[in-house]
Amino acid sequence: MLMKIVEYPSPILKQSCNPVESVNADIRKLISDMFETMYAANGVGLAAPQVGIQKNIVVIDVGRLENEQTKPDPIAIINPTFESQEGKITWEEGCLSLPELIVPMERSAKVIVNALNADGKAVKILGEQLLAVALQHEIDHLEGILLVDRLSRLKRELYRKKQSKRSTLEETIAPPSNPVGKPYLG
Ligand code: NI
């Protein structure tokens, strides 16, 4: 079932999420709906608060951006915590909840995340390159942190003003341009 993606400045996106206590059929259905919604929006990642659910759940599929064969590589991540973060990488990031924003963002280059998978089993996820970026972007969402919160105050204010105008001038604004290459969208 396709879900509606919550957009900035909805207060839902600013709240911290709660741990999943039991990985049951309802959680698996939610994960399946989140994947469907993410793929339909051409996203690479999606966090539960982006569909209005305050739970520590993330779905990611970097397969479609990372290789030419567009091989799917879906990962469901429940109750994630970082075990380690090292190095630095800069990636062009966008967010399905932040229309028209694509910005270079510095993140850790290599991360290890502990989580539960959709079967409720403990898993360790090693993320490098795009997967490292995606894990950090999506786990930020679970803590109520948006890409726009990581911009300078000036850039954040410009974006906020642009978005408040957009609600009245929606049809006149062009889609985002991306001169650098494939952006991360989640
Ligand atoms: Ni996002």
PDB file of C-alpha atoms and ligand atoms in Angstrom:
ATOM      1  CA  MET A   1       0.000   0.000   0.000  1.00  0.00           C
ATOM      2  CA  LEU A   2       1.355   3.356  -1.059  1.00  0.00           C
ATOM      3  CA  MET A   3       1.726   5.773   1.858  1.00  0.00           C
ATOM      4  CA  LYS A   4       1.764   9.564   1.816  1.00  0.00           C
ATOM      5  CA  ILE A   5       5.212  11.095   2.323  1.00  0.00           C
ATOM      6  CA  VAL A   6       5.202  13.817   4.974  1.00  0.00           C
ATOM      7  CA  GLU A   7       6.916  17.019   3.870  1.00  0.00           C
ATOM      8  CA  TYR A   8       8.723  19.844   5.615  1.00  0.00           C
ATOM      9  CA  PRO A   9       7.785  21.747   7.734  1.00  0.00           C
ATOM     10  CA  SER A  10       5.498  19.115   9.286  1.00  0.00           C
ATOM     11  CA  PRO A  11       6.191  18.786  13.052  1.00  0.00           C
ATOM     12  CA  ILE A  12       6.067  14.980  12.643  1.00  0.00           C
ATOM     13  CA  LEU A  13       9.535  15.157  11.073  1.00  0.00           C
ATOM     14  CA  LYS A  14      10.982  16.905  14.144  1.00  0.00           C
ATOM     15  CA  GLN A  15      10.028  14.263  16.721  1.00  0.00           C
ATOM     16  CA  SER A  16      12.180  11.415  17.957  1.00  0.00           C
ATOM     17  CA  CYS A  17      10.912   7.910  17.278  1.00  0.00           C
ATOM     18  CA  ASN A  18      10.253   5.005  19.642  1.00  0.00           C
ATOM     19  CA  PRO A  19      11.916   1.589  19.585  1.00  0.00           C
ATOM     20  CA  VAL A  20      10.027  -1.313  18.020  1.00  0.00           C
ATOM     21  CA  GLU A  21       9.269  -3.752  20.845  1.00  0.00           C
ATOM     22  CA  SER A  22       8.250  -6.744  18.771  1.00  0.00           C
ATOM     23  CA  VAL A  23       8.906  -7.394  15.082  1.00  0.00           C
ATOM     24  CA  ASN A  24       5.463  -8.778  14.244  1.00  0.00           C
ATOM     25  CA  ALA A  25       3.235  -9.011  11.166  1.00  0.00           C
ATOM     26  CA  ASP A  26       2.116  -5.373  11.507  1.00  0.00           C
ATOM     27  CA  ILE A  27       5.742  -4.211  11.448  1.00  0.00           C
ATOM     28  CA  ARG A  28       6.505  -6.387   8.417  1.00  0.00           C
ATOM     29  CA  LYS A  29       3.471  -4.967   6.598  1.00  0.00           C
ATOM     30  CA  LEU A  30       4.648  -1.439   7.413  1.00  0.00           C
ATOM     31  CA  ILE A  31       8.129  -2.267   6.080  1.00  0.00           C
ATOM     32  CA  SER A  32       6.645  -3.636   2.875  1.00  0.00           C
ATOM     33  CA  ASP A  33       4.523  -0.479   2.453  1.00  0.00           C
ATOM     34  CA  MET A  34       7.559   1.697   3.117  1.00  0.00           C
ATOM     35  CA  PHE A  35       9.550  -0.079   0.385  1.00  0.00           C
ATOM     36  CA  GLU A  36       6.654   0.339  -2.046  1.00  0.00           C
ATOM     37  CA  THR A  37       6.369   4.048  -1.185  1.00  0.00           C
ATOM     38  CA  MET A  38      10.139   4.588  -1.466  1.00  0.00           C
ATOM     39  CA  TYR A  39      10.376   2.900  -4.883  1.00  0.00           C
ATOM     40  CA  ALA A  40       7.341   4.822  -6.179  1.00  0.00           C
ATOM     41  CA  ALA A  41       9.013   8.088  -5.149  1.00  0.00           C
ATOM     42  CA  ASN A  42      12.347   7.041  -6.728  1.00  0.00           C
ATOM     43  CA  GLY A  43      13.984   7.213  -3.318  1.00  0.00           C
ATOM     44  CA  VAL A  44      17.004   5.317  -2.057  1.00  0.00           C
ATOM     45  CA  GLY A  45      15.935   5.389   1.588  1.00  0.00           C
ATOM     46  CA  LEU A  46      12.876   6.130   3.694  1.00  0.00           C
ATOM     47  CA  ALA A  47      12.411   6.472   7.454  1.00  0.00           C
ATOM     48  CA  ALA A  48       9.129   5.698   9.255  1.00  0.00           C
ATOM     49  CA  PRO A  49       8.484   9.319  10.387  1.00  0.00           C
ATOM     50  CA  GLN A  50       8.443  10.284   6.688  1.00  0.00           C
ATOM     51  CA  VAL A  51       5.217   8.300   6.419  1.00  0.00           C
ATOM     52  CA  GLY A  52       3.933   9.646   9.752  1.00  0.00           C
ATOM     53  CA  ILE A  53       4.965   6.692  11.956  1.00  0.00           C
ATOM     54  CA  GLN A  54       7.069   7.443  15.061  1.00  0.00           C
ATOM     55  CA  LYS A  55       8.955   4.151  15.110  1.00  0.00           C
ATOM     56  CA  ASN A  56      12.632   3.328  14.679  1.00  0.00           C
ATOM     57  CA  ILE A  57      12.332   1.773  11.230  1.00  0.00           C
ATOM     58  CA  VAL A  58      14.259   2.552   8.067  1.00  0.00           C
ATOM     59  CA  VAL A  59      14.275   1.024   4.595  1.00  0.00           C
ATOM     60  CA  ILE A  60      17.162   1.495   2.185  1.00  0.00           C
ATOM     61  CA  ASP A  61      17.954   0.255  -1.307  1.00  0.00           C
ATOM     62  CA  VAL A  62      21.160   1.672  -2.753  1.00  0.00           C
ATOM     63  CA  GLY A  63      21.225  -0.986  -5.486  1.00  0.00           C
ATOM     64  CA  ARG A  64      19.477   1.147  -8.063  1.00  0.00           C
ATOM     65  CA  LEU A  65      21.895   4.044  -7.746  1.00  0.00           C
ATOM     66  CA  GLU A  66      25.069   2.091  -7.167  1.00  0.00           C
ATOM     67  CA  ASN A  67      25.237  -0.152 -10.174  1.00  0.00           C
ATOM     68  CA  GLU A  68      24.314   0.121 -13.795  1.00  0.00           C
ATOM     69  CA  GLN A  69      22.206  -3.025 -13.801  1.00  0.00           C
ATOM     70  CA  THR A  70      19.846  -1.403 -11.283  1.00  0.00           C
ATOM     71  CA  LYS A  71      19.970  -4.498  -9.134  1.00  0.00           C
ATOM     72  CA  PRO A  72      17.635  -4.208  -6.134  1.00  0.00           C
ATOM     73  CA  ASP A  73      19.276  -4.532  -2.739  1.00  0.00           C
ATOM     74  CA  PRO A  74      16.556  -3.855  -0.148  1.00  0.00           C
ATOM     75  CA  ILE A  75      17.589  -3.557   3.506  1.00  0.00           C
ATOM     76  CA  ALA A  76      15.062  -3.207   6.353  1.00  0.00           C
ATOM     77  CA  ILE A  77      16.555  -1.744   9.522  1.00  0.00           C
ATOM     78  CA  ILE A  78      14.802  -1.754  12.905  1.00  0.00           C
ATOM     79  CA  ASN A  79      16.071  -0.032  16.097  1.00  0.00           C
ATOM     80  CA  PRO A  80      19.445   0.926  14.589  1.00  0.00           C
ATOM     81  CA  THR A  81      22.437   2.097  16.620  1.00  0.00           C
ATOM     82  CA  PHE A  82      25.881   3.107  15.380  1.00  0.00           C
ATOM     83  CA  GLU A  83      28.707   0.863  16.523  1.00  0.00           C
ATOM     84  CA  SER A  84      31.337   2.945  14.750  1.00  0.00           C
ATOM     85  CA  GLN A  85      31.761   5.832  12.323  1.00  0.00           C
ATOM     86  CA  GLU A  86      35.028   6.768  10.643  1.00  0.00           C
ATOM     87  CA  GLY A  87      36.484   8.844   7.816  1.00  0.00           C
ATOM     88  CA  LYS A  88      34.764  11.555   5.784  1.00  0.00           C
ATOM     89  CA  ILE A  89      32.765  11.515   2.552  1.00  0.00           C
ATOM     90  CA  THR A  90      30.805  14.231   0.757  1.00  0.00           C
ATOM     91  CA  TRP A  91      27.708  13.301  -1.236  1.00  0.00           C
ATOM     92  CA  GLU A  92      24.985  15.262  -3.013  1.00  0.00           C
ATOM     93  CA  GLU A  93      22.001  14.632  -0.746  1.00  0.00           C
ATOM     94  CA  GLY A  94      18.331  15.245  -1.161  1.00  0.00           C
ATOM     95  CA  CYS A  95      15.363  14.174   0.918  1.00  0.00           C
ATOM     96  CA  LEU A  96      11.892  13.024  -0.120  1.00  0.00           C
ATOM     97  CA  SER A  97      10.497  15.241   2.662  1.00  0.00           C
ATOM     98  CA  LEU A  98      12.408  18.356   1.541  1.00  0.00           C
ATOM     99  CA  PRO A  99      11.244  19.410  -1.925  1.00  0.00           C
ATOM    100  CA  GLU A 100      13.790  21.132  -4.153  1.00  0.00           C
ATOM    101  CA  LEU A 101      16.764  20.708  -1.836  1.00  0.00           C
ATOM    102  CA  ILE A 102      19.911  18.969  -3.066  1.00  0.00           C
ATOM    103  CA  VAL A 103      23.096  19.877  -1.215  1.00  0.00           C
ATOM    104  CA  PRO A 104      26.589  18.460  -0.760  1.00  0.00           C
ATOM    105  CA  MET A 105      26.796  17.040   2.768  1.00  0.00           C
ATOM    106  CA  GLU A 106      29.785  15.699   4.647  1.00  0.00           C
ATOM    107  CA  ARG A 107      29.221  12.406   6.496  1.00  0.00           C
ATOM    108  CA  SER A 108      31.311   9.576   7.925  1.00  0.00           C
ATOM    109  CA  ALA A 109      32.727   7.437   5.110  1.00  0.00           C
ATOM    110  CA  LYS A 110      32.432   4.084   6.848  1.00  0.00           C
ATOM    111  CA  VAL A 111      29.879   3.093   9.462  1.00  0.00           C
ATOM    112  CA  ILE A 112      28.846  -0.037  11.291  1.00  0.00           C
ATOM    113  CA  VAL A 113      25.205  -0.181  12.401  1.00  0.00           C
ATOM    114  CA  ASN A 114      23.628  -2.756  14.700  1.00  0.00           C
ATOM    115  CA  ALA A 115      19.922  -3.358  14.134  1.00  0.00           C
ATOM    116  CA  LEU A 116      17.164  -5.946  13.779  1.00  0.00           C
ATOM    117  CA  ASN A 117      16.040  -7.118  10.357  1.00  0.00           C
ATOM    118  CA  ALA A 118      12.451  -7.798   9.247  1.00  0.00           C
ATOM    119  CA  ASP A 119      12.682 -11.283  10.819  1.00  0.00           C
ATOM    120  CA  GLY A 120      13.598  -9.744  14.178  1.00  0.00           C
ATOM    121  CA  LYS A 121      17.159 -11.072  13.969  1.00  0.00           C
ATOM    122  CA  ALA A 122      20.122  -9.008  15.144  1.00  0.00           C
ATOM    123  CA  VAL A 123      22.240  -7.892  12.190  1.00  0.00           C
ATOM    124  CA  LYS A 124      25.391  -5.823  11.713  1.00  0.00           C
ATOM    125  CA  ILE A 125      25.421  -3.607   8.628  1.00  0.00           C
ATOM    126  CA  LEU A 126      28.714  -2.331   7.237  1.00  0.00           C
ATOM    127  CA  GLY A 127      28.090   0.798   5.174  1.00  0.00           C
ATOM    128  CA  GLU A 128      30.544   2.482   2.839  1.00  0.00           C
ATOM    129  CA  GLN A 129      30.025   5.022   0.055  1.00  0.00           C
ATOM    130  CA  LEU A 130      26.328   5.558  -0.664  1.00  0.00           C
ATOM    131  CA  LEU A 131      25.182   3.020   1.956  1.00  0.00           C
ATOM    132  CA  ALA A 132      27.135   4.913   4.657  1.00  0.00           C
ATOM    133  CA  VAL A 133      25.444   8.166   3.558  1.00  0.00           C
ATOM    134  CA  ALA A 134      22.002   6.547   3.449  1.00  0.00           C
ATOM    135  CA  LEU A 135      22.346   4.990   6.919  1.00  0.00           C
ATOM    136  CA  GLN A 136      23.341   8.334   8.454  1.00  0.00           C
ATOM    137  CA  HIS A 137      20.645  10.307   6.615  1.00  0.00           C
ATOM    138  CA  GLU A 138      17.866   7.878   7.595  1.00  0.00           C
ATOM    139  CA  ILE A 139      18.960   7.371  11.206  1.00  0.00           C
ATOM    140  CA  ASP A 140      18.989  11.181  11.505  1.00  0.00           C
ATOM    141  CA  HIS A 141      15.275  11.089  10.570  1.00  0.00           C
ATOM    142  CA  LEU A 142      14.579   8.759  13.526  1.00  0.00           C
ATOM    143  CA  GLU A 143      16.026  11.427  15.827  1.00  0.00           C
ATOM    144  CA  GLY A 144      14.015  14.231  14.210  1.00  0.00           C
ATOM    145  CA  ILE A 145      17.062  15.622  12.378  1.00  0.00           C
ATOM    146  CA  LEU A 146      16.614  16.738   8.775  1.00  0.00           C
ATOM    147  CA  LEU A 147      19.144  17.552   6.073  1.00  0.00           C
ATOM    148  CA  VAL A 148      18.056  21.168   6.381  1.00  0.00           C
ATOM    149  CA  ASP A 149      19.030  21.142  10.081  1.00  0.00           C
ATOM    150  CA  ARG A 150      22.597  20.334   9.050  1.00  0.00           C
ATOM    151  CA  LEU A 151      22.892  23.389   6.782  1.00  0.00           C
ATOM    152  CA  SER A 152      24.317  26.729   7.903  1.00  0.00           C
ATOM    153  CA  ARG A 153      21.797  29.044   9.557  1.00  0.00           C
ATOM    154  CA  LEU A 154      21.733  31.295   6.482  1.00  0.00           C
ATOM    155  CA  LYS A 155      21.067  28.457   4.028  1.00  0.00           C
ATOM    156  CA  ARG A 156      18.449  26.983   6.334  1.00  0.00           C
ATOM    157  CA  GLU A 157      16.632  30.312   6.538  1.00  0.00           C
ATOM    158  CA  LEU A 158      16.720  30.744   2.743  1.00  0.00           C
ATOM    159  CA  TYR A 159      15.222  27.291   2.304  1.00  0.00           C
ATOM    160  CA  ARG A 160      12.521  27.964   4.893  1.00  0.00           C
ATOM    161  CA  LYS A 161      11.507  31.183   3.134  1.00  0.00           C
ATOM    162  CA  LYS A 162      11.500  29.530  -0.282  1.00  0.00           C
ATOM    163  CA  GLN A 163       9.240  26.757   1.017  1.00  0.00           C
ATOM    164  CA  SER A 164       6.755  29.144   2.592  1.00  0.00           C
ATOM    165  CA  LYS A 165       6.467  30.982  -0.762  1.00  0.00           C
ATOM    166  CA  ARG A 166       6.145  27.681  -2.555  1.00  0.00           C
ATOM    167  CA  SER A 167       2.870  26.849  -0.833  1.00  0.00           C
ATOM    168  CA  THR A 168       1.259  29.760  -2.704  1.00  0.00           C
ATOM    169  CA  LEU A 169       3.297  29.607  -5.933  1.00  0.00           C
ATOM    170  CA  GLU A 170       3.667  25.862  -6.268  1.00  0.00           C
ATOM    171  CA  GLU A 171       2.950  25.621  -9.989  1.00  0.00           C
ATOM    172  CA  THR A 172       5.549  28.241 -10.998  1.00  0.00           C
ATOM    173  CA  ILE A 173       8.594  26.567  -9.430  1.00  0.00           C
ATOM    174  CA  ALA A 174      10.833  24.406 -11.609  1.00  0.00           C
ATOM    175  CA  PRO A 175      11.998  20.950 -10.512  1.00  0.00           C
ATOM    176  CA  PRO A 176      15.434  20.780  -8.868  1.00  0.00           C
ATOM    177  CA  SER A 177      18.455  20.719 -11.143  1.00  0.00           C
ATOM    178  CA  ASN A 178      21.340  18.441 -10.259  1.00  0.00           C
ATOM    179  CA  PRO A 179      24.503  19.260 -12.209  1.00  0.00           C
ATOM    180  CA  VAL A 180      26.802  16.991 -10.166  1.00  0.00           C
ATOM    181  CA  GLY A 181      25.282  13.580 -10.807  1.00  0.00           C
ATOM    182  CA  LYS A 182      22.934  11.139  -9.188  1.00  0.00           C
ATOM    183  CA  PRO A 183      21.827  12.473  -5.832  1.00  0.00           C
ATOM    184  CA  TYR A 184      20.949  10.483  -2.767  1.00  0.00           C
ATOM    185  CA  LEU A 185      17.237  10.865  -2.092  1.00  0.00           C
ATOM    186  CA  GLY A 186      15.770   9.661   1.165  1.00  0.00           C
TER     187      GLY A 186
HETATM  188 NI    NI B   1      15.348  12.230   4.089  1.00  0.00          NI
END
